[in-house]
Amino acid sequence: MPLSIITNTFAGNPLDRASERRGDRDWLRQKLDEPESLALALWNGRPLVEDGTKEPDGPDKPVRIAYLPTALAKELAAGEERVLFLGLWKETAVFAIDLEGEADPASGPLNGFGRFEDLRATALRLPATDAAMIATAKAVFEWRRKHGCCPNCGERTTAVDGGWKRVCDACRTEHFPRTDPVVIMLPTFGERCLLGRQAVWPKGMYSALAGFLEPGETIEEACAREIKEEAGLTATSVRYHSTQPWPYPSSLMIGLIAEVSDDAAAPDQTELEEVRWFSREDARALVKGEYPGAWAPPALAIAHQLIKAWAFEGE
């Protein structure tokens, strides 16, 4: 049974992470050697995929993970540094490997296994569970690349625990993957919601407000601060909607809907160049792509889901 009726893109990883087995190096090696075990591959952050099966209500041109035999994955990874134990599907172990370089492996050693596609562009064409597994691997590999040296003393670190921990070879400090919490909120005043846009965004796109939590802040306090900073409004109440893992590079988006005290909004001209109020009718048209001259983020983004949830609230 799902923990929430709301499952955003990149959430809903179906695997048993089996975190209690990560420290058992012999068990991991045994699983990696089992012919039944599977591996997914990422090349410069792009997953290896193949054509999927079209479902009646599914996306056009669906794709799915193109799994590799672990013997080939081990050969390509060339050591434990680029291997991640993702977990168990029933009794089957699932791993991920991290490939880098300019040459596309799908035109070389992985010719015939699939193709590498951009995850953001592919996410909604993947089964939700596949997207969640890939997002997990992508986030951990992004962390791995940034923690090759110890933040404590500067010496090299080594991957252990199936890729879920790095240990400094010199000072023995342990480092773990980090997740950066981000509040993303939809300010509302009566029957209108406020959306903003950044200058770098495509013309016509409006989205929810967002920002990182700071040390010593609660989620509600961060929400109120960001609304005040970006739009000059005062939050009077905050309610939770849902969360979304966002592997760009390793954030957790915390979706909120916040009532504000008035409608005298003004963009800060630093984060946002414009803010704009939309009625529920407007917001419905926005998420459907039917509002003249404006549009919402794509459905894979939690911002889209926040706007949609408020727009159709009570229906």
PDB file of C-alpha atoms in Angstrom:
ATOM      1  CA  MET A   1       0.000   0.000   0.000  1.00  0.00           C
ATOM      2  CA  PRO A   2       1.427   3.409  -0.901  1.00  0.00           C
ATOM      3  CA  LEU A   3       2.232   5.763   1.965  1.00  0.00           C
ATOM      4  CA  SER A   4       0.602   8.639   0.093  1.00  0.00           C
ATOM      5  CA  ILE A   5      -2.048   8.947  -2.587  1.00  0.00           C
ATOM      6  CA  ILE A   6       0.229  11.498  -4.269  1.00  0.00           C
ATOM      7  CA  THR A   7       3.274  10.075  -6.016  1.00  0.00           C
ATOM      8  CA  ASN A   8       5.330  12.600  -7.934  1.00  0.00           C
ATOM      9  CA  THR A   9       7.757  11.745 -10.727  1.00  0.00           C
ATOM     10  CA  PHE A  10      10.993  10.197  -9.355  1.00  0.00           C
ATOM     11  CA  ALA A  11       9.180   8.986  -6.212  1.00  0.00           C
ATOM     12  CA  GLY A  12       7.945   5.440  -5.598  1.00  0.00           C
ATOM     13  CA  ASN A  13      11.162   3.402  -5.835  1.00  0.00           C
ATOM     14  CA  PRO A  14       9.877  -0.208  -5.736  1.00  0.00           C
ATOM     15  CA  LEU A  15      13.084  -1.814  -4.489  1.00  0.00           C
ATOM     16  CA  ASP A  16      13.816  -3.069  -1.002  1.00  0.00           C
ATOM     17  CA  ARG A  17      16.931  -0.997  -0.389  1.00  0.00           C
ATOM     18  CA  ALA A  18      18.236  -3.740   1.932  1.00  0.00           C
ATOM     19  CA  SER A  19      20.404  -1.166   3.698  1.00  0.00           C
ATOM     20  CA  GLU A  20      21.310  -3.710   6.364  1.00  0.00           C
ATOM     21  CA  ARG A  21      23.233  -5.718   3.729  1.00  0.00           C
ATOM     22  CA  ARG A  22      25.301  -2.829   2.337  1.00  0.00           C
ATOM     23  CA  GLY A  23      28.130  -3.390   4.797  1.00  0.00           C
ATOM     24  CA  ASP A  24      28.470  -7.074   3.866  1.00  0.00           C
ATOM     25  CA  ARG A  25      31.070  -6.891   1.125  1.00  0.00           C
ATOM     26  CA  ASP A  26      31.117 -10.652   0.514  1.00  0.00           C
ATOM     27  CA  TRP A  27      27.327 -10.729   0.103  1.00  0.00           C
ATOM     28  CA  LEU A  28      27.446  -7.838  -2.353  1.00  0.00           C
ATOM     29  CA  ARG A  29      30.165  -9.525  -4.406  1.00  0.00           C
ATOM     30  CA  GLN A  30      28.155 -12.739  -4.418  1.00  0.00           C
ATOM     31  CA  LYS A  31      25.066 -10.887  -5.656  1.00  0.00           C
ATOM     32  CA  LEU A  32      27.090  -9.092  -8.302  1.00  0.00           C
ATOM     33  CA  ASP A  33      28.317 -12.495  -9.547  1.00  0.00           C
ATOM     34  CA  GLU A  34      24.865 -14.077  -9.697  1.00  0.00           C
ATOM     35  CA  PRO A  35      23.632 -14.368 -13.303  1.00  0.00           C
ATOM     36  CA  GLU A  36      20.104 -13.450 -12.188  1.00  0.00           C
ATOM     37  CA  SER A  37      21.204 -10.052 -10.879  1.00  0.00           C
ATOM     38  CA  LEU A  38      20.613  -6.965 -13.007  1.00  0.00           C
ATOM     39  CA  ALA A  39      22.303  -3.631 -13.575  1.00  0.00           C
ATOM     40  CA  LEU A  40      21.176  -0.343 -15.032  1.00  0.00           C
ATOM     41  CA  ALA A  41      23.700   2.045 -16.557  1.00  0.00           C
ATOM     42  CA  LEU A  42      24.081   5.817 -16.602  1.00  0.00           C
ATOM     43  CA  TRP A  43      26.478   7.616 -18.908  1.00  0.00           C
ATOM     44  CA  ASN A  44      27.200  11.194 -17.902  1.00  0.00           C
ATOM     45  CA  GLY A  45      23.910  11.123 -16.006  1.00  0.00           C
ATOM     46  CA  ARG A  46      21.874   9.690 -18.884  1.00  0.00           C
ATOM     47  CA  PRO A  47      20.125   6.326 -18.372  1.00  0.00           C
ATOM     48  CA  LEU A  48      20.377   3.443 -20.810  1.00  0.00           C
ATOM     49  CA  VAL A  49      16.845   2.761 -22.077  1.00  0.00           C
ATOM     50  CA  GLU A  50      15.035   0.714 -24.686  1.00  0.00           C
ATOM     51  CA  ASP A  51      11.602   0.896 -26.269  1.00  0.00           C
ATOM     52  CA  GLY A  52       8.746  -0.050 -23.947  1.00  0.00           C
ATOM     53  CA  THR A  53       5.267  -1.439 -24.485  1.00  0.00           C
ATOM     54  CA  LYS A  54       2.478   1.019 -25.272  1.00  0.00           C
ATOM     55  CA  GLU A  55      -0.283   0.885 -22.646  1.00  0.00           C
ATOM     56  CA  PRO A  56      -3.822   2.144 -23.390  1.00  0.00           C
ATOM     57  CA  ASP A  57      -3.423   5.242 -21.179  1.00  0.00           C
ATOM     58  CA  GLY A  58       0.345   5.375 -21.343  1.00  0.00           C
ATOM     59  CA  PRO A  59       2.631   7.833 -23.096  1.00  0.00           C
ATOM     60  CA  ASP A  60       3.432   7.722 -26.768  1.00  0.00           C
ATOM     61  CA  LYS A  61       6.769   6.079 -27.549  1.00  0.00           C
ATOM     62  CA  PRO A  62       7.241   4.646 -24.033  1.00  0.00           C
ATOM     63  CA  VAL A  63      10.679   3.568 -22.871  1.00  0.00           C
ATOM     64  CA  ARG A  64      11.977   1.413 -20.030  1.00  0.00           C
ATOM     65  CA  ILE A  65      15.261   0.611 -18.363  1.00  0.00           C
ATOM     66  CA  ALA A  66      17.569  -1.457 -20.566  1.00  0.00           C
ATOM     67  CA  TYR A  67      19.076  -3.803 -18.007  1.00  0.00           C
ATOM     68  CA  LEU A  68      22.557  -5.251 -18.377  1.00  0.00           C
ATOM     69  CA  PRO A  69      23.903  -8.575 -17.143  1.00  0.00           C
ATOM     70  CA  THR A  70      26.037  -7.855 -14.097  1.00  0.00           C
ATOM     71  CA  ALA A  71      29.060  -9.601 -15.623  1.00  0.00           C
ATOM     72  CA  LEU A  72      29.140  -6.948 -18.354  1.00  0.00           C
ATOM     73  CA  ALA A  73      28.386  -4.189 -15.852  1.00  0.00           C
ATOM     74  CA  LYS A  74      31.334  -5.274 -13.699  1.00  0.00           C
ATOM     75  CA  GLU A  75      33.632  -5.239 -16.694  1.00  0.00           C
ATOM     76  CA  LEU A  76      32.563  -1.740 -17.708  1.00  0.00           C
ATOM     77  CA  ALA A  77      32.707  -0.359 -14.176  1.00  0.00           C
ATOM     78  CA  ALA A  78      36.242  -1.719 -13.704  1.00  0.00           C
ATOM     79  CA  GLY A  79      36.018  -1.804  -9.917  1.00  0.00           C
ATOM     80  CA  GLU A  80      33.700  -1.029  -7.031  1.00  0.00           C
ATOM     81  CA  GLU A  81      34.117   2.752  -7.291  1.00  0.00           C
ATOM     82  CA  ARG A  82      31.495   3.087 -10.028  1.00  0.00           C
ATOM     83  CA  VAL A  83      29.070   0.416  -8.802  1.00  0.00           C
ATOM     84  CA  LEU A  84      26.013   1.149  -6.659  1.00  0.00           C
ATOM     85  CA  PHE A  85      23.831  -1.460  -4.985  1.00  0.00           C
ATOM     86  CA  LEU A  86      20.294  -0.173  -5.468  1.00  0.00           C
ATOM     87  CA  GLY A  87      18.447  -2.940  -3.630  1.00  0.00           C
ATOM     88  CA  LEU A  88      16.408  -6.079  -4.128  1.00  0.00           C
ATOM     89  CA  TRP A  89      13.445  -6.793  -6.361  1.00  0.00           C
ATOM     90  CA  LYS A  90      12.092  -9.771  -4.418  1.00  0.00           C
ATOM     91  CA  GLU A  91      15.291 -11.876  -4.408  1.00  0.00           C
ATOM     92  CA  THR A  92      16.936 -10.292  -7.429  1.00  0.00           C
ATOM     93  CA  ALA A  93      19.725  -7.822  -6.722  1.00  0.00           C
ATOM     94  CA  VAL A  94      19.713  -4.622  -8.769  1.00  0.00           C
ATOM     95  CA  PHE A  95      22.869  -2.544  -9.257  1.00  0.00           C
ATOM     96  CA  ALA A  96      23.736   0.615 -11.151  1.00  0.00           C
ATOM     97  CA  ILE A  97      26.983   1.577 -12.861  1.00  0.00           C
ATOM     98  CA  ASP A  98      28.300   5.062 -13.541  1.00  0.00           C
ATOM     99  CA  LEU A  99      29.950   5.599 -16.923  1.00  0.00           C
ATOM    100  CA  GLU A 100      31.697   8.786 -18.029  1.00  0.00           C
ATOM    101  CA  GLY A 101      33.594  10.106 -21.024  1.00  0.00           C
ATOM    102  CA  GLU A 102      32.977  11.625 -24.433  1.00  0.00           C
ATOM    103  CA  ALA A 103      32.442   8.374 -26.349  1.00  0.00           C
ATOM    104  CA  ASP A 104      28.886   7.020 -26.206  1.00  0.00           C
ATOM    105  CA  PRO A 105      29.081   3.440 -24.832  1.00  0.00           C
ATOM    106  CA  ALA A 106      25.928   2.580 -26.805  1.00  0.00           C
ATOM    107  CA  SER A 107      28.046   2.933 -29.933  1.00  0.00           C
ATOM    108  CA  GLY A 108      30.783   0.782 -28.432  1.00  0.00           C
ATOM    109  CA  PRO A 109      30.657  -1.944 -25.749  1.00  0.00           C
ATOM    110  CA  LEU A 110      26.903  -1.503 -25.216  1.00  0.00           C
ATOM    111  CA  ASN A 111      25.972  -1.531 -28.882  1.00  0.00           C
ATOM    112  CA  GLY A 112      22.662  -3.347 -29.238  1.00  0.00           C
ATOM    113  CA  PHE A 113      21.650  -3.036 -25.578  1.00  0.00           C
ATOM    114  CA  GLY A 114      19.792   0.265 -25.858  1.00  0.00           C
ATOM    115  CA  ARG A 115      20.460   3.986 -26.062  1.00  0.00           C
ATOM    116  CA  PHE A 116      21.273   6.726 -23.569  1.00  0.00           C
ATOM    117  CA  GLU A 117      18.642   9.455 -23.234  1.00  0.00           C
ATOM    118  CA  ASP A 118      18.350  12.587 -21.124  1.00  0.00           C
ATOM    119  CA  LEU A 119      16.447  11.734 -17.951  1.00  0.00           C
ATOM    120  CA  ARG A 120      14.460  14.962 -17.732  1.00  0.00           C
ATOM    121  CA  ALA A 121      13.227  14.533 -21.308  1.00  0.00           C
ATOM    122  CA  THR A 122      12.516  10.832 -20.832  1.00  0.00           C
ATOM    123  CA  ALA A 123      11.030  10.738 -17.319  1.00  0.00           C
ATOM    124  CA  LEU A 124       7.344  10.853 -18.280  1.00  0.00           C
ATOM    125  CA  ARG A 125       7.827   8.134 -20.904  1.00  0.00           C
ATOM    126  CA  LEU A 126       9.327   5.757 -18.347  1.00  0.00           C
ATOM    127  CA  PRO A 127       7.309   3.591 -15.975  1.00  0.00           C
ATOM    128  CA  ALA A 128       7.137   5.521 -12.698  1.00  0.00           C
ATOM    129  CA  THR A 129       9.109   2.842 -10.888  1.00  0.00           C
ATOM    130  CA  ASP A 130      11.887   2.927 -13.478  1.00  0.00           C
ATOM    131  CA  ALA A 131      12.140   6.718 -13.219  1.00  0.00           C
ATOM    132  CA  ALA A 132      12.422   6.441  -9.434  1.00  0.00           C
ATOM    133  CA  MET A 133      15.234   3.881  -9.572  1.00  0.00           C
ATOM    134  CA  ILE A 134      17.170   5.903 -12.132  1.00  0.00           C
ATOM    135  CA  ALA A 135      16.743   9.080 -10.086  1.00  0.00           C
ATOM    136  CA  THR A 136      18.166   7.322  -7.031  1.00  0.00           C
ATOM    137  CA  ALA A 137      21.233   6.181  -8.936  1.00  0.00           C
ATOM    138  CA  LYS A 138      21.723   9.571 -10.588  1.00  0.00           C
ATOM    139  CA  ALA A 139      21.630  11.433  -7.272  1.00  0.00           C
ATOM    140  CA  VAL A 140      24.128   9.093  -5.598  1.00  0.00           C
ATOM    141  CA  PHE A 141      26.502   9.190  -8.570  1.00  0.00           C
ATOM    142  CA  GLU A 142      26.375  12.997  -8.622  1.00  0.00           C
ATOM    143  CA  TRP A 143      27.370  12.935  -4.940  1.00  0.00           C
ATOM    144  CA  ARG A 144      30.153  10.429  -5.675  1.00  0.00           C
ATOM    145  CA  ARG A 145      31.690  12.675  -8.289  1.00  0.00           C
ATOM    146  CA  LYS A 146      31.789  15.614  -5.890  1.00  0.00           C
ATOM    147  CA  HIS A 147      33.232  13.710  -2.951  1.00  0.00           C
ATOM    148  CA  GLY A 148      36.257  12.017  -4.448  1.00  0.00           C
ATOM    149  CA  CYS A 149      38.300  13.970  -1.923  1.00  0.00           C
ATOM    150  CA  CYS A 150      37.570  14.293   1.767  1.00  0.00           C
ATOM    151  CA  PRO A 151      35.960  17.614   2.765  1.00  0.00           C
ATOM    152  CA  ASN A 152      37.661  17.217   6.151  1.00  0.00           C
ATOM    153  CA  CYS A 153      41.326  16.807   5.137  1.00  0.00           C
ATOM    154  CA  GLY A 154      41.434  16.838   1.326  1.00  0.00           C
ATOM    155  CA  GLU A 155      42.724  13.294   0.826  1.00  0.00           C
ATOM    156  CA  ARG A 156      41.142  10.671  -1.410  1.00  0.00           C
ATOM    157  CA  THR A 157      37.999   8.823  -0.364  1.00  0.00           C
ATOM    158  CA  THR A 158      36.977   5.245  -1.155  1.00  0.00           C
ATOM    159  CA  ALA A 159      33.506   3.869  -1.901  1.00  0.00           C
ATOM    160  CA  VAL A 160      32.196   1.326   0.612  1.00  0.00           C
ATOM    161  CA  ASP A 161      28.795  -0.077   1.641  1.00  0.00           C
ATOM    162  CA  GLY A 162      27.760  -0.756  -1.917  1.00  0.00           C
ATOM    163  CA  GLY A 163      28.443   2.829  -2.936  1.00  0.00           C
ATOM    164  CA  TRP A 164      26.358   4.423  -0.160  1.00  0.00           C
ATOM    165  CA  LYS A 165      29.298   5.637   1.913  1.00  0.00           C
ATOM    166  CA  ARG A 166      32.772   7.053   1.279  1.00  0.00           C
ATOM    167  CA  VAL A 167      35.629   6.751   3.737  1.00  0.00           C
ATOM    168  CA  CYS A 168      38.696   8.965   3.761  1.00  0.00           C
ATOM    169  CA  ASP A 169      41.875   6.948   3.280  1.00  0.00           C
ATOM    170  CA  ALA A 170      43.791   9.321   5.563  1.00  0.00           C
ATOM    171  CA  CYS A 171      41.632  10.605   8.431  1.00  0.00           C
ATOM    172  CA  ARG A 172      38.981   7.819   8.214  1.00  0.00           C
ATOM    173  CA  THR A 173      36.122  10.306   8.196  1.00  0.00           C
ATOM    174  CA  GLU A 174      32.916   8.778   6.851  1.00  0.00           C
ATOM    175  CA  HIS A 175      30.833  10.650   4.278  1.00  0.00           C
ATOM    176  CA  PHE A 176      27.264   9.895   3.248  1.00  0.00           C
ATOM    177  CA  PRO A 177      25.084  11.055   0.333  1.00  0.00           C
ATOM    178  CA  ARG A 178      23.427  14.357   1.042  1.00  0.00           C
ATOM    179  CA  THR A 179      19.951  15.499   0.187  1.00  0.00           C
ATOM    180  CA  ASP A 180      19.274  19.236   0.003  1.00  0.00           C
ATOM    181  CA  PRO A 181      15.746  20.175   1.170  1.00  0.00           C
ATOM    182  CA  VAL A 182      13.938  22.765  -0.939  1.00  0.00           C
ATOM    183  CA  VAL A 183      10.594  24.362  -0.146  1.00  0.00           C
ATOM    184  CA  ILE A 184       8.434  24.944  -3.193  1.00  0.00           C
ATOM    185  CA  MET A 185       5.178  26.718  -2.541  1.00  0.00           C
ATOM    186  CA  LEU A 186       2.061  28.083  -4.121  1.00  0.00           C
ATOM    187  CA  PRO A 187       0.989  31.327  -2.414  1.00  0.00           C
ATOM    188  CA  THR A 188      -2.791  31.824  -2.454  1.00  0.00           C
ATOM    189  CA  PHE A 189      -5.101  34.706  -1.560  1.00  0.00           C
ATOM    190  CA  GLY A 190      -8.765  33.853  -1.661  1.00  0.00           C
ATOM    191  CA  GLU A 191      -9.540  32.363  -5.066  1.00  0.00           C
ATOM    192  CA  ARG A 192      -6.233  33.296  -6.702  1.00  0.00           C
ATOM    193  CA  CYS A 193      -2.753  31.801  -6.681  1.00  0.00           C
ATOM    194  CA  LEU A 194       0.530  33.560  -7.299  1.00  0.00           C
ATOM    195  CA  LEU A 195       3.106  32.331  -9.799  1.00  0.00           C
ATOM    196  CA  GLY A 196       6.431  33.833 -10.737  1.00  0.00           C
ATOM    197  CA  ARG A 197       8.933  33.641 -13.539  1.00  0.00           C
ATOM    198  CA  GLN A 198      12.673  33.974 -13.839  1.00  0.00           C
ATOM    199  CA  ALA A 199      14.269  35.829 -16.706  1.00  0.00           C
ATOM    200  CA  VAL A 200      16.160  32.724 -17.871  1.00  0.00           C
ATOM    201  CA  TRP A 201      13.003  30.620 -18.248  1.00  0.00           C
ATOM    202  CA  PRO A 202      11.310  30.047 -21.600  1.00  0.00           C
ATOM    203  CA  LYS A 203       8.984  32.876 -22.548  1.00  0.00           C
ATOM    204  CA  GLY A 204       5.542  32.481 -21.006  1.00  0.00           C
ATOM    205  CA  MET A 205       6.440  29.915 -18.329  1.00  0.00           C
ATOM    206  CA  TYR A 206       5.209  30.639 -14.796  1.00  0.00           C
ATOM    207  CA  SER A 207       5.926  28.436 -11.803  1.00  0.00           C
ATOM    208  CA  ALA A 208       5.689  28.126  -8.046  1.00  0.00           C
ATOM    209  CA  LEU A 209       8.113  29.966  -5.770  1.00  0.00           C
ATOM    210  CA  ALA A 210      10.975  27.964  -4.285  1.00  0.00           C
ATOM    211  CA  GLY A 211      14.155  28.105  -2.233  1.00  0.00           C
ATOM    212  CA  PHE A 212      16.540  26.060  -0.096  1.00  0.00           C
ATOM    213  CA  LEU A 213      16.002  25.589   3.621  1.00  0.00           C
ATOM    214  CA  GLU A 214      18.596  27.336   5.737  1.00  0.00           C
ATOM    215  CA  PRO A 215      20.180  26.011   8.966  1.00  0.00           C
ATOM    216  CA  GLY A 216      17.922  26.489  11.975  1.00  0.00           C
ATOM    217  CA  GLU A 217      14.717  26.858   9.925  1.00  0.00           C
ATOM    218  CA  THR A 218      11.546  24.834   9.974  1.00  0.00           C
ATOM    219  CA  ILE A 219       9.832  24.035   6.704  1.00  0.00           C
ATOM    220  CA  GLU A 220       7.108  26.556   7.497  1.00  0.00           C
ATOM    221  CA  GLU A 221       9.635  29.276   8.351  1.00  0.00           C
ATOM    222  CA  ALA A 222      11.557  28.696   5.137  1.00  0.00           C
ATOM    223  CA  CYS A 223       8.303  28.885   3.171  1.00  0.00           C
ATOM    224  CA  ALA A 224       7.374  32.200   4.783  1.00  0.00           C
ATOM    225  CA  ARG A 225      10.859  33.645   4.296  1.00  0.00           C
ATOM    226  CA  GLU A 226      11.007  32.761   0.608  1.00  0.00           C
ATOM    227  CA  ILE A 227       7.554  34.218  -0.064  1.00  0.00           C
ATOM    228  CA  LYS A 228       8.577  37.436   1.671  1.00  0.00           C
ATOM    229  CA  GLU A 229      11.939  37.603  -0.120  1.00  0.00           C
ATOM    230  CA  GLU A 230      10.707  36.809  -3.608  1.00  0.00           C
ATOM    231  CA  ALA A 231       7.252  38.402  -3.675  1.00  0.00           C
ATOM    232  CA  GLY A 232       7.039  40.723  -0.647  1.00  0.00           C
ATOM    233  CA  LEU A 233       4.080  38.847   0.843  1.00  0.00           C
ATOM    234  CA  THR A 234       3.401  37.614   4.385  1.00  0.00           C
ATOM    235  CA  ALA A 235       2.364  33.968   4.825  1.00  0.00           C
ATOM    236  CA  THR A 236      -0.421  33.392   7.343  1.00  0.00           C
ATOM    237  CA  SER A 237      -0.758  29.610   7.059  1.00  0.00           C
ATOM    238  CA  VAL A 238       1.121  26.757   5.388  1.00  0.00           C
ATOM    239  CA  ARG A 239      -0.140  23.302   4.471  1.00  0.00           C
ATOM    240  CA  TYR A 240       1.730  20.313   3.142  1.00  0.00           C
ATOM    241  CA  HIS A 241       0.999  18.787  -0.256  1.00  0.00           C
ATOM    242  CA  SER A 242       3.699  16.231  -1.130  1.00  0.00           C
ATOM    243  CA  THR A 243       7.425  15.770  -1.740  1.00  0.00           C
ATOM    244  CA  GLN A 244       9.518  14.900  -4.758  1.00  0.00           C
ATOM    245  CA  PRO A 245      13.077  13.585  -5.051  1.00  0.00           C
ATOM    246  CA  TRP A 246      14.764  15.823  -7.617  1.00  0.00           C
ATOM    247  CA  PRO A 247      18.115  14.467  -8.848  1.00  0.00           C
ATOM    248  CA  TYR A 248      19.459  17.793 -10.200  1.00  0.00           C
ATOM    249  CA  PRO A 249      21.708  17.172  -8.460  1.00  0.00           C
ATOM    250  CA  SER A 250      20.244  15.860  -5.175  1.00  0.00           C
ATOM    251  CA  SER A 251      17.300  17.828  -3.802  1.00  0.00           C
ATOM    252  CA  LEU A 252      14.090  16.916  -2.007  1.00  0.00           C
ATOM    253  CA  MET A 253      11.325  19.247  -3.113  1.00  0.00           C
ATOM    254  CA  ILE A 254       8.833  19.875  -0.300  1.00  0.00           C
ATOM    255  CA  GLY A 255       5.562  20.966  -1.856  1.00  0.00           C
ATOM    256  CA  LEU A 256       3.421  23.441   0.093  1.00  0.00           C
ATOM    257  CA  ILE A 257       0.367  25.651  -0.365  1.00  0.00           C
ATOM    258  CA  ALA A 258       0.543  28.899   1.614  1.00  0.00           C
ATOM    259  CA  GLU A 259      -2.191  31.425   2.313  1.00  0.00           C
ATOM    260  CA  VAL A 260      -0.921  35.030   2.348  1.00  0.00           C
ATOM    261  CA  SER A 261      -2.264  38.144   4.050  1.00  0.00           C
ATOM    262  CA  ASP A 262      -2.847  40.330   0.973  1.00  0.00           C
ATOM    263  CA  ASP A 263      -2.350  40.501  -2.785  1.00  0.00           C
ATOM    264  CA  ALA A 264       0.213  43.339  -2.949  1.00  0.00           C
ATOM    265  CA  ALA A 265       2.858  41.137  -4.562  1.00  0.00           C
ATOM    266  CA  ALA A 266       6.055  42.536  -6.055  1.00  0.00           C
ATOM    267  CA  PRO A 267       8.949  40.548  -7.582  1.00  0.00           C
ATOM    268  CA  ASP A 268      12.357  40.957  -5.965  1.00  0.00           C
ATOM    269  CA  GLN A 269      14.004  41.375  -9.422  1.00  0.00           C
ATOM    270  CA  THR A 270      16.796  39.055  -8.228  1.00  0.00           C
ATOM    271  CA  GLU A 271      15.156  35.647  -8.187  1.00  0.00           C
ATOM    272  CA  LEU A 272      12.023  36.672 -10.057  1.00  0.00           C
ATOM    273  CA  GLU A 273      11.456  39.217 -12.787  1.00  0.00           C
ATOM    274  CA  GLU A 274       7.667  38.968 -12.612  1.00  0.00           C
ATOM    275  CA  VAL A 275       4.887  37.677 -10.368  1.00  0.00           C
ATOM    276  CA  ARG A 276       1.308  37.229 -11.486  1.00  0.00           C
ATOM    277  CA  TRP A 277      -2.004  36.234  -9.918  1.00  0.00           C
ATOM    278  CA  PHE A 278      -4.121  33.520 -11.556  1.00  0.00           C
ATOM    279  CA  SER A 279      -7.713  32.566 -10.736  1.00  0.00           C
ATOM    280  CA  ARG A 280      -8.679  28.914 -10.342  1.00  0.00           C
ATOM    281  CA  GLU A 281     -10.134  28.992 -13.834  1.00  0.00           C
ATOM    282  CA  ASP A 282      -6.913  30.493 -15.125  1.00  0.00           C
ATOM    283  CA  ALA A 283      -4.839  27.868 -13.292  1.00  0.00           C
ATOM    284  CA  ARG A 284      -6.906  25.061 -14.766  1.00  0.00           C
ATOM    285  CA  ALA A 285      -6.302  26.383 -18.244  1.00  0.00           C
ATOM    286  CA  LEU A 286      -2.626  26.855 -17.444  1.00  0.00           C
ATOM    287  CA  VAL A 287      -1.981  23.221 -16.488  1.00  0.00           C
ATOM    288  CA  LYS A 288      -3.977  22.051 -19.512  1.00  0.00           C
ATOM    289  CA  GLY A 289      -1.827  24.197 -21.787  1.00  0.00           C
ATOM    290  CA  GLU A 290      -4.858  26.244 -22.820  1.00  0.00           C
ATOM    291  CA  TYR A 291      -4.042  29.658 -21.308  1.00  0.00           C
ATOM    292  CA  PRO A 292      -3.121  32.240 -23.984  1.00  0.00           C
ATOM    293  CA  GLY A 293       0.479  33.406 -23.705  1.00  0.00           C
ATOM    294  CA  ALA A 294       1.356  31.531 -20.507  1.00  0.00           C
ATOM    295  CA  TRP A 295       2.054  27.966 -19.479  1.00  0.00           C
ATOM    296  CA  ALA A 296       2.959  25.909 -16.423  1.00  0.00           C
ATOM    297  CA  PRO A 297       5.997  23.678 -15.869  1.00  0.00           C
ATOM    298  CA  PRO A 298       5.669  20.163 -17.337  1.00  0.00           C
ATOM    299  CA  ALA A 299       3.825  17.442 -15.458  1.00  0.00           C
ATOM    300  CA  LEU A 300       7.045  15.830 -14.186  1.00  0.00           C
ATOM    301  CA  ALA A 301       7.641  18.863 -11.928  1.00  0.00           C
ATOM    302  CA  ILE A 302       6.039  19.133  -8.498  1.00  0.00           C
ATOM    303  CA  ALA A 303       5.249  22.780  -9.325  1.00  0.00           C
ATOM    304  CA  HIS A 304       2.799  21.532 -11.976  1.00  0.00           C
ATOM    305  CA  GLN A 305       1.183  19.222  -9.430  1.00  0.00           C
ATOM    306  CA  LEU A 306       0.827  22.017  -6.852  1.00  0.00           C
ATOM    307  CA  ILE A 307      -0.902  24.280  -9.352  1.00  0.00           C
ATOM    308  CA  LYS A 308      -3.128  21.444 -10.539  1.00  0.00           C
ATOM    309  CA  ALA A 309      -4.056  20.359  -6.991  1.00  0.00           C
ATOM    310  CA  TRP A 310      -5.127  23.877  -6.028  1.00  0.00           C
ATOM    311  CA  ALA A 311      -6.863  24.582  -9.338  1.00  0.00           C
ATOM    312  CA  PHE A 312      -9.062  21.488  -9.103  1.00  0.00           C
ATOM    313  CA  GLU A 313      -9.421  21.466  -5.314  1.00  0.00           C
ATOM    314  CA  GLY A 314     -12.767  20.099  -4.190  1.00  0.00           C
ATOM    315  CA  GLU A 315     -13.673  18.536  -7.522  1.00  0.00           C
TER     316      GLU A 315
END
